[in-house]
CSV table of C-alpha atoms and ligand atoms in Angstrom, one decimal:
chain,number,residue,atom,x,y,z
H,453,SER,CA,74.8,-160.9,-13.6
H,454,GLY,CA,75.7,-157.9,-15.8
H,455,ASP,CA,76.6,-160.3,-18.6
H,456,CYS,CA,73.0,-161.6,-18.9
H,457,GLU,CA,71.3,-160.8,-22.1
H,458,ASN,CA,68.3,-162.0,-24.0
H,459,VAL,CA,68.9,-164.7,-26.5
H,460,LYS,CA,66.4,-166.6,-28.5
H,461,ILE,CA,67.4,-170.2,-29.4
H,462,GLY,CA,66.3,-172.2,-32.3
H,463,ILE,CA,66.3,-175.9,-31.8
H,464,ILE,CA,66.2,-178.4,-34.7
H,465,GLY,CA,65.2,-181.7,-33.4
H,466,GLY,CA,66.4,-184.8,-35.4
H,467,THR,CA,65.1,-188.3,-35.5
H,468,GLY,CA,63.7,-189.3,-32.1
H,469,LEU,CA,63.5,-185.8,-30.9
H,470,GLU,CA,60.4,-184.6,-32.7
H,471,SER,CA,58.8,-183.3,-29.6
H,472,PHE,CA,60.4,-181.7,-26.6
H,473,GLU,CA,58.4,-182.6,-23.5
H,474,LEU,CA,60.6,-180.5,-21.2
H,475,PHE,CA,59.5,-177.3,-22.7
H,476,GLU,CA,56.8,-175.0,-21.4
H,477,MET,CA,54.9,-174.6,-24.7
H,478,ASN,CA,53.2,-171.3,-25.4
H,479,CYS,CA,52.1,-171.7,-29.0
H,480,THR,CA,52.6,-173.3,-32.3
H,481,LYS,CA,53.0,-171.1,-35.4
H,482,THR,CA,52.8,-171.9,-39.1
H,483,VAL,CA,55.0,-169.8,-41.2
H,484,ASN,CA,56.2,-169.6,-44.8
H,485,THR,CA,59.5,-168.2,-46.2
H,486,PRO,CA,60.8,-167.1,-49.7
H,487,TYR,CA,62.3,-170.6,-49.7
H,488,GLY,CA,59.1,-172.5,-49.0
H,489,SER,CA,57.7,-174.0,-45.8
H,490,PRO,CA,59.7,-175.3,-42.9
H,491,SER,CA,59.6,-179.1,-42.0
H,492,SER,CA,57.0,-178.5,-39.3
H,493,GLU,CA,55.1,-175.7,-37.6
H,494,LEU,CA,57.2,-173.7,-35.2
H,495,ILE,CA,56.8,-174.7,-31.6
H,496,CYS,CA,57.4,-171.5,-29.6
H,497,GLY,CA,58.0,-171.7,-25.9
H,498,THR,CA,60.3,-171.0,-23.0
H,499,LEU,CA,62.6,-173.2,-21.0
H,500,HIS,CA,64.1,-171.9,-17.8
H,501,GLY,CA,62.8,-168.5,-18.9
H,502,VAL,CA,64.7,-168.6,-22.3
H,503,ASP,CA,62.7,-168.1,-25.5
H,504,CYS,CA,63.0,-171.1,-27.8
H,505,ILE,CA,61.6,-172.2,-31.1
H,506,ILE,CA,61.6,-175.8,-32.1
H,507,ILE,CA,61.4,-177.3,-35.5
H,508,ALA,CA,61.1,-181.1,-36.1
H,509,ARG,CA,63.6,-181.6,-38.9
H,510,HIS,CA,61.8,-184.7,-40.4
H,511,GLY,CA,58.3,-183.3,-39.7
H,512,LYS,CA,56.2,-184.1,-36.7
H,513,VAL,CA,55.6,-187.7,-37.8
H,514,HIS,CA,59.0,-188.3,-39.4
H,515,ASP,CA,57.7,-188.4,-43.0
H,516,ILE,CA,60.4,-186.1,-44.6
H,517,MET,CA,63.4,-188.0,-45.9
H,518,PRO,CA,66.9,-186.3,-45.6
H,519,SER,CA,67.1,-185.3,-49.2
H,520,ASP,CA,63.7,-183.6,-49.0
H,521,ILE,CA,64.2,-181.5,-45.9
H,522,ASN,CA,63.8,-177.8,-46.6
H,523,ASN,CA,66.8,-176.8,-44.7
H,524,ARG,CA,66.7,-173.3,-46.2
H,525,ALA,CA,63.1,-172.7,-44.9
H,526,ASN,CA,64.0,-174.1,-41.5
H,527,LEU,CA,66.9,-171.8,-41.0
H,528,TYR,CA,65.3,-168.8,-42.6
H,529,ALA,CA,62.2,-169.2,-40.4
H,530,LEU,CA,64.3,-169.4,-37.2
H,531,LYS,CA,66.2,-166.3,-38.2
H,532,GLU,CA,63.0,-164.4,-39.2
H,533,GLU,CA,61.6,-165.3,-35.7
H,534,GLY,CA,64.6,-163.6,-34.1
H,535,CYS,CA,66.7,-166.6,-33.2
H,536,THR,CA,70.4,-165.9,-33.1
H,537,LEU,CA,71.6,-169.3,-31.7
H,538,VAL,CA,70.7,-172.7,-33.2
H,539,LEU,CA,71.2,-176.1,-31.4
H,540,ALA,CA,70.6,-179.2,-33.5
H,541,THR,CA,70.4,-182.8,-32.6
H,542,THR,CA,71.3,-185.6,-35.0
H,543,ALA,CA,71.0,-189.4,-34.7
H,544,CYS,CA,74.2,-190.9,-36.1
H,545,GLY,CA,76.3,-194.0,-36.7
H,546,SER,CA,79.7,-194.4,-35.2
H,547,LEU,CA,82.8,-194.9,-37.3
H,548,ARG,CA,85.2,-195.3,-34.4
H,549,ALA,CA,85.2,-198.0,-31.7
H,550,GLU,CA,85.4,-195.4,-28.9
H,551,TYR,CA,82.3,-193.6,-30.0
H,552,GLU,CA,79.9,-196.1,-28.5
H,553,PRO,CA,76.2,-196.3,-29.1
H,554,THR,CA,74.4,-194.0,-26.5
H,555,ASP,CA,77.5,-191.7,-26.4
H,556,PHE,CA,77.1,-188.1,-27.6
H,557,ALA,CA,79.6,-186.2,-29.9
H,558,ILE,CA,79.8,-182.4,-30.2
H,559,LEU,CA,80.7,-182.0,-33.8
H,560,ASP,CA,83.5,-179.8,-35.0
H,561,GLN,CA,84.0,-180.8,-38.6
H,562,PHE,CA,82.2,-182.4,-41.5
H,563,ILE,CA,82.9,-184.1,-44.8
H,564,ASP,CA,80.1,-183.5,-47.4
H,565,ARG,CA,78.9,-186.6,-49.2
H,566,THR,CA,75.5,-185.1,-50.1
H,567,THR,CA,74.6,-184.7,-53.8
H,568,LYS,CA,71.2,-183.2,-54.3
H,569,ARG,CA,70.4,-180.5,-51.8
H,570,ASP,CA,69.9,-176.8,-51.9
H,571,SER,CA,73.0,-175.7,-50.1
H,572,THR,CA,72.9,-171.9,-50.5
H,573,PHE,CA,70.4,-169.1,-50.0
H,574,TYR,CA,72.1,-167.2,-52.8
H,575,ASP,CA,70.9,-169.2,-55.8
H,576,GLY,CA,70.1,-166.4,-58.2
H,577,LYS,CA,66.3,-167.1,-58.1
H,578,PRO,CA,63.8,-164.2,-57.9
H,579,GLY,CA,62.9,-163.3,-54.3
H,580,HIS,CA,66.0,-165.0,-52.9
H,581,LEU,CA,69.1,-163.5,-51.3
H,582,LYS,CA,71.1,-161.7,-54.0
H,583,GLY,CA,74.7,-162.3,-55.1
H,584,VAL,CA,77.0,-165.3,-54.7
H,585,CYS,CA,78.0,-166.5,-51.3
H,586,HIS,CA,81.4,-168.1,-50.7
H,587,ILE,CA,81.1,-168.9,-47.0
H,588,SER,CA,84.2,-170.1,-45.0
H,589,MET,CA,83.8,-173.6,-43.6
H,590,ARG,CA,87.2,-173.7,-41.9
H,591,ASN,CA,85.3,-173.8,-38.6
H,592,PRO,CA,81.7,-174.7,-39.4
H,593,PHE,CA,80.5,-174.9,-35.8
H,594,SER,CA,80.4,-172.1,-33.2
H,595,GLU,CA,83.1,-172.9,-30.7
H,596,LYS,CA,81.3,-171.1,-27.9
H,597,LEU,CA,78.1,-173.0,-28.6
H,598,ARG,CA,80.1,-176.2,-28.7
H,599,GLN,CA,81.6,-175.5,-25.3
H,600,LEU,CA,78.0,-174.8,-24.0
H,601,LEU,CA,77.0,-178.3,-25.2
H,602,ILE,CA,80.1,-180.0,-23.8
H,603,ALA,CA,79.5,-178.3,-20.4
H,604,ALA,CA,75.9,-179.4,-20.5
H,605,CYS,CA,76.9,-183.1,-21.1
H,606,GLU,CA,79.4,-182.8,-18.2
H,607,GLU,CA,76.7,-181.4,-15.9
H,608,ASN,CA,74.4,-184.3,-16.7
H,609,GLY,CA,77.0,-187.0,-16.5
H,610,VAL,CA,76.4,-188.0,-20.1
H,611,LYS,CA,79.4,-189.8,-21.8
H,612,HIS,CA,80.5,-187.6,-24.7
H,613,HIS,CA,83.3,-186.7,-27.1
H,614,LYS,CA,84.4,-183.1,-27.3
H,615,THR,CA,85.1,-183.3,-31.1
H,616,GLY,CA,83.8,-185.2,-34.0
H,617,THR,CA,84.0,-185.2,-37.8
H,618,ALA,CA,80.6,-186.0,-39.4
H,619,ILE,CA,80.4,-187.7,-42.7
H,620,THR,CA,77.1,-186.6,-44.1
H,621,ILE,CA,75.8,-189.0,-46.8
H,622,GLU,CA,72.9,-188.3,-49.1
H,623,GLY,CA,70.9,-191.3,-48.0
H,624,PRO,CA,68.2,-192.4,-47.5
H,625,ARG,CA,70.0,-195.7,-47.8
H,626,PHE,CA,72.7,-196.7,-45.3
H,627,SER,CA,76.3,-197.2,-46.5
H,628,THR,CA,78.0,-200.3,-48.0
H,629,TYR,CA,80.8,-202.1,-46.1
H,630,ALA,CA,83.3,-200.6,-48.5
H,631,GLU,CA,82.0,-197.1,-48.0
H,632,SER,CA,81.9,-197.4,-44.3
H,633,HIS,CA,85.6,-198.4,-44.3
H,634,LEU,CA,86.4,-195.6,-46.8
H,635,TYR,CA,84.8,-193.0,-44.4
H,636,ARG,CA,86.9,-194.5,-41.5
H,637,SER,CA,90.0,-194.1,-43.6
H,638,TRP,CA,89.1,-190.4,-44.2
H,639,GLY,CA,89.1,-189.8,-40.4
H,640,GLY,CA,85.3,-189.6,-40.0
H,641,SER,CA,84.1,-190.1,-36.4
H,642,ILE,CA,80.4,-190.4,-37.0
H,643,ILE,CA,78.0,-190.7,-40.0
H,644,ASN,CA,74.6,-189.2,-40.6
H,645,MET,CA,72.4,-187.7,-43.2
H,646,THR,CA,71.5,-184.2,-42.1
H,647,THR,CA,74.4,-182.0,-40.8
H,648,VAL,CA,75.1,-180.7,-44.4
H,649,PRO,CA,73.8,-178.3,-45.6
H,650,GLU,CA,72.1,-177.3,-42.4
H,651,VAL,CA,75.3,-176.0,-40.8
H,652,VAL,CA,76.3,-174.2,-44.0
H,653,LEU,CA,73.0,-172.4,-44.3
H,654,ALA,CA,73.1,-171.3,-40.7
H,655,ALA,CA,76.5,-169.7,-41.4
H,656,GLU,CA,75.1,-167.9,-44.5
H,657,LEU,CA,72.5,-166.3,-42.2
H,658,GLY,CA,75.1,-165.4,-39.6
H,659,LEU,CA,73.5,-167.7,-37.0
H,660,LEU,CA,75.7,-169.4,-34.4
H,661,TYR,CA,75.2,-173.2,-34.8
H,662,ALA,CA,76.2,-176.3,-32.9
H,663,SER,CA,75.2,-179.9,-33.2
H,664,LEU,CA,74.7,-182.7,-30.6
H,665,ALA,CA,75.3,-186.0,-32.4
H,666,LEU,CA,73.6,-188.9,-30.7
H,667,VAL,CA,75.3,-192.2,-31.5
H,668,THR,CA,72.8,-195.0,-32.2
H,669,ASP,CA,74.9,-197.7,-34.0
H,670,TYR,CA,78.3,-198.8,-35.4
H,671,ASP,CA,77.1,-198.3,-39.0
H,672,CYS,CA,78.3,-201.5,-40.8
H,673,TRP,CA,82.1,-201.5,-40.7
H,674,ARG,CA,82.5,-203.9,-37.7
H,675,ASP,CA,82.7,-207.6,-38.2
H,676,ASP,CA,81.7,-208.2,-34.6
H,677,TYR,CA,78.5,-206.1,-34.6
H,678,GLU,CA,75.2,-206.3,-36.4
H,679,ALA,CA,74.9,-203.7,-39.3
H,680,VAL,CA,72.8,-200.7,-38.7
H,681,SER,CA,69.0,-201.0,-39.2
H,682,VAL,CA,66.1,-198.7,-38.5
H,683,GLU,CA,65.1,-201.0,-35.6
H,684,HIS,CA,68.5,-200.6,-34.1
H,685,VAL,CA,68.5,-196.8,-34.5
H,686,MET,CA,65.1,-196.4,-32.8
H,687,GLN,CA,66.0,-198.7,-30.0
H,688,THR,CA,69.1,-196.8,-29.0
H,689,MET,CA,67.3,-193.5,-29.6
H,690,ALA,CA,64.9,-194.3,-26.8
H,691,VAL,CA,67.9,-194.0,-24.4
H,692,ASN,CA,69.5,-191.1,-26.2
H,693,LYS,CA,66.4,-189.1,-26.2
H,694,GLN,CA,66.2,-188.8,-22.4
H,695,ASN,CA,69.8,-187.7,-22.2
H,696,ALA,CA,69.5,-185.3,-25.1
H,697,LEU,CA,66.5,-183.6,-23.5
H,698,LYS,CA,68.5,-183.1,-20.3
H,699,VAL,CA,71.6,-181.8,-22.2
H,700,ILE,CA,69.6,-179.4,-24.4
H,701,ALA,CA,67.7,-178.1,-21.4
H,702,THR,CA,70.9,-177.4,-19.4
H,703,ALA,CA,72.5,-175.8,-22.5
H,704,VAL,CA,69.5,-173.5,-23.0
H,705,ALA,CA,69.5,-172.5,-19.3
H,706,ASN,CA,73.2,-171.8,-19.3
H,707,ALA,CA,73.1,-169.9,-22.6
H,708,SER,CA,71.2,-167.1,-20.9
H,709,LYS,CA,74.0,-166.5,-18.5
H,710,GLN,CA,76.5,-165.7,-21.2
H,711,LYS,CA,77.2,-162.7,-23.4
H,712,TRP,CA,76.6,-163.6,-27.1
H,713,SER,CA,76.4,-160.2,-28.8
H,714,ASP,CA,80.0,-160.0,-29.9
H,715,ASP,CA,80.0,-163.6,-31.4
H,716,ILE,CA,76.7,-162.9,-33.2
H,717,LEU,CA,78.0,-159.7,-34.6
H,718,GLN,CA,81.1,-161.5,-35.8
H,719,ALA,CA,79.1,-164.3,-37.5
H,720,GLN,CA,76.9,-161.7,-39.2
H,721,LYS,CA,79.9,-159.8,-40.4
H,722,ALA,CA,81.5,-163.0,-41.8
H,723,ALA,CA,78.3,-163.9,-43.6
H,724,LYS,CA,77.9,-160.4,-45.1
H,725,ASN,CA,81.6,-160.3,-46.2
H,726,SER,CA,81.2,-163.7,-48.0
H,727,VAL,CA,78.7,-162.3,-50.6
H,728,MET,CA,80.0,-161.2,-54.0
H,729,GLY,CA,77.9,-159.1,-56.4
H,730,GLY,CA,74.1,-158.9,-56.0
H,731,LYS,CA,74.1,-155.1,-55.8
Q,693,ADE,N1,71.8,-192.2,-38.7
Q,693,ADE,C1,71.9,-193.1,-37.7
Q,693,ADE,N2,72.7,-194.1,-38.0
Q,693,ADE,C2,73.2,-193.8,-39.2
Q,693,ADE,C3,74.1,-194.5,-40.1
Q,693,ADE,N3,74.8,-195.6,-39.7
Q,693,ADE,N4,74.4,-193.9,-41.3
Q,693,ADE,C4,73.8,-192.8,-41.7
Q,693,ADE,N5,72.9,-192.1,-40.9
Q,693,ADE,C5,72.6,-192.6,-39.7
């Protein structure tokens, strides 16, 4: 159709989605950025004719803990390679009975409980972006990209929730019973360790970003369920992975049928207008 346009999509694969078997891989590429090295080599390929670049957020063999992920390098590399849209997956615990393990949630808000991460490109260091960036987080996720993921869940018959507030904790430990109940009282839907500052950094670069949260457990707030454990997470991820691959593949295919240029321009303008000084 006349609305077709070329987009390049960055995909940040979380726990359990370190490799994307559905993709037609063309090459891997090792890159560096002013902010250091991304979590993994870039896996460049096409899916349904759409150019994609995949990064394994925790490294190819899951040896990078949440606090040590170089989110800035990951996002910077995707932008440098020409990506304008970013789709992320994240394994998560549920803070609500109705968000059941193996359900998906398309996040629309977050509450930041991280404490030791580089959360801006504009840190005043030599070679880095100059100025101070006060980026709006009123709506941290791209609504258009969120709708793309929601439609892709519907197309694949995957049970999902159209909204969700992520509580992102520093980790790597899981939460206490008291914390888990506190986060529920704050209105959190799911809990994870990686949405922040990834989504913030995407906004600073003017990238459209959305996150597909894959529920693996009920964290530890329920008295009638076993508390979250690594074993638990990995077991449920085996199911989630197959559904996530289908949903991402559908989203990528459908993305190429839409017009993104206005949204991209708006995101880039918002990013630029958030920077003070640096001239
Ligand atoms: N990732 C998966 N399950 C989680 C939980 N319960 N808390 C934090 N991160 C998670």
